[in-house]
mmCIF file of C-alpha atoms in Angstrom:
data_model
loop_
_atom_site.group_PDB
_atom_site.id
_atom_site.type_symbol
_atom_site.label_atom_id
_atom_site.label_comp_id
_atom_site.label_asym_id
_atom_site.label_seq_id
_atom_site.Cartn_x
_atom_site.Cartn_y
_atom_site.Cartn_z
ATOM 1 C CA MET D 1 8.013 -8.853 -6.639
ATOM 2 C CA PRO D 2 11.562 -7.824 -5.704
ATOM 3 C CA SER D 3 13.005 -9.314 -2.548
ATOM 4 C CA GLY D 4 13.726 -7.044 0.388
ATOM 5 C CA ASP D 5 12.014 -5.413 3.336
ATOM 6 C CA TYR D 6 8.529 -4.007 2.906
ATOM 7 C CA VAL D 7 6.215 -1.934 5.033
ATOM 8 C CA VAL D 8 2.762 -3.456 4.784
ATOM 9 C CA LEU D 9 -0.698 -2.254 5.709
ATOM 10 C CA ARG D 10 -3.898 -4.252 5.300
ATOM 11 C CA TYR D 11 -7.087 -2.227 5.106
ATOM 12 C CA VAL D 12 -10.765 -2.275 4.170
ATOM 13 C CA ASN D 13 -12.185 0.731 2.292
ATOM 14 C CA HIS D 14 -10.613 4.224 2.429
ATOM 15 C CA SER D 15 -7.669 3.599 0.099
ATOM 16 C CA MET D 16 -6.430 7.203 0.216
ATOM 17 C CA ARG D 17 -6.487 7.248 4.024
ATOM 18 C CA ALA D 18 -4.589 3.960 4.147
ATOM 19 C CA HIS D 19 -1.894 5.275 1.790
ATOM 20 C CA ARG D 20 -1.573 8.512 3.763
ATOM 21 C CA LEU D 21 -1.360 6.612 7.070
ATOM 22 C CA LEU D 22 1.361 4.299 5.790
ATOM 23 C CA PHE D 23 3.429 7.173 4.359
ATOM 24 C CA GLU D 24 3.101 9.166 7.603
ATOM 25 C CA TRP D 25 3.995 6.116 9.707
ATOM 26 C CA ALA D 26 7.141 5.430 7.653
ATOM 27 C CA ASP D 27 8.114 9.126 7.672
ATOM 28 C CA GLU D 28 7.829 9.342 11.483
ATOM 29 C CA ARG D 29 10.185 6.354 11.764
ATOM 30 C CA GLN D 30 12.514 7.659 9.032
ATOM 31 C CA ILE D 31 11.984 4.567 6.895
ATOM 32 C CA PRO D 32 12.948 5.402 3.294
ATOM 33 C CA PHE D 33 11.225 3.791 0.330
ATOM 34 C CA ASP D 34 13.139 2.386 -2.625
ATOM 35 C CA VAL D 35 12.202 5.039 -5.198
ATOM 36 C CA GLU D 36 13.913 7.155 -7.831
ATOM 37 C CA GLU D 37 12.689 10.522 -9.001
ATOM 38 C CA ALA D 38 12.446 10.649 -12.771
ATOM 39 C CA GLY D 39 11.517 13.428 -15.162
ATOM 40 C CA ALA D 40 8.026 11.994 -15.646
ATOM 41 C CA GLY D 41 7.400 11.089 -12.001
ATOM 42 C CA THR D 42 8.497 8.662 -9.323
ATOM 43 C CA GLY D 43 9.891 5.216 -10.130
ATOM 44 C CA TRP D 44 9.132 2.653 -7.441
ATOM 45 C CA ALA D 45 11.301 -0.455 -7.128
ATOM 46 C CA GLY D 46 8.401 -2.210 -5.394
ATOM 47 C CA ARG D 47 4.914 -0.870 -4.725
ATOM 48 C CA PHE D 48 1.996 -3.274 -4.664
ATOM 49 C CA GLU D 49 -1.703 -3.386 -3.877
ATOM 50 C CA ILE D 50 -2.749 -6.966 -3.252
ATOM 51 C CA TYR D 51 -6.445 -7.745 -3.264
ATOM 52 C CA ILE D 52 -7.177 -10.246 -0.491
ATOM 53 C CA THR D 53 -10.875 -10.222 -1.312
ATOM 54 C CA ASP D 54 -11.840 -11.709 -4.653
ATOM 55 C CA PRO D 55 -13.745 -9.013 -6.610
ATOM 56 C CA ARG D 56 -15.675 -11.768 -8.379
ATOM 57 C CA THR D 57 -17.236 -12.839 -5.076
ATOM 58 C CA GLU D 58 -17.568 -9.365 -3.475
ATOM 59 C CA PRO D 59 -18.556 -6.696 -6.010
ATOM 60 C CA ARG D 60 -18.612 -3.829 -3.468
ATOM 61 C CA LYS D 61 -15.182 -2.151 -3.323
ATOM 62 C CA THR D 62 -15.996 -0.751 0.119
ATOM 63 C CA ARG D 63 -15.807 -4.307 1.498
ATOM 64 C CA TRP D 64 -12.613 -5.408 -0.218
ATOM 65 C CA GLU D 65 -9.702 -6.270 2.034
ATOM 66 C CA THR D 66 -6.528 -4.930 0.425
ATOM 67 C CA GLU D 67 -2.857 -5.094 1.359
ATOM 68 C CA LEU D 68 -0.507 -2.246 0.492
ATOM 69 C CA ALA D 69 3.195 -3.193 0.355
ATOM 70 C CA LEU D 70 6.040 -0.713 -0.261
ATOM 71 C CA LEU D 71 9.686 -1.748 -0.653
ATOM 72 C CA THR D 72 12.111 0.040 1.666
ATOM 73 C CA ARG D 73 15.829 0.775 1.199
#
């Protein structure tokens, strides 16, 4: 995981909503992410989904606690 400043959101369920919320929040505050546009897509310097809940102990994805961390510039 590269060092630097990250925006972080911890959520349960609704992964797409959580991603959208974090992107909107950063956009409203003009916080740029450390990304490069490439011919095949977007190259992120640091984008992570960290599973706080152990899937071996909680099989239902709707109950997993997950942390989304995106590296900023």
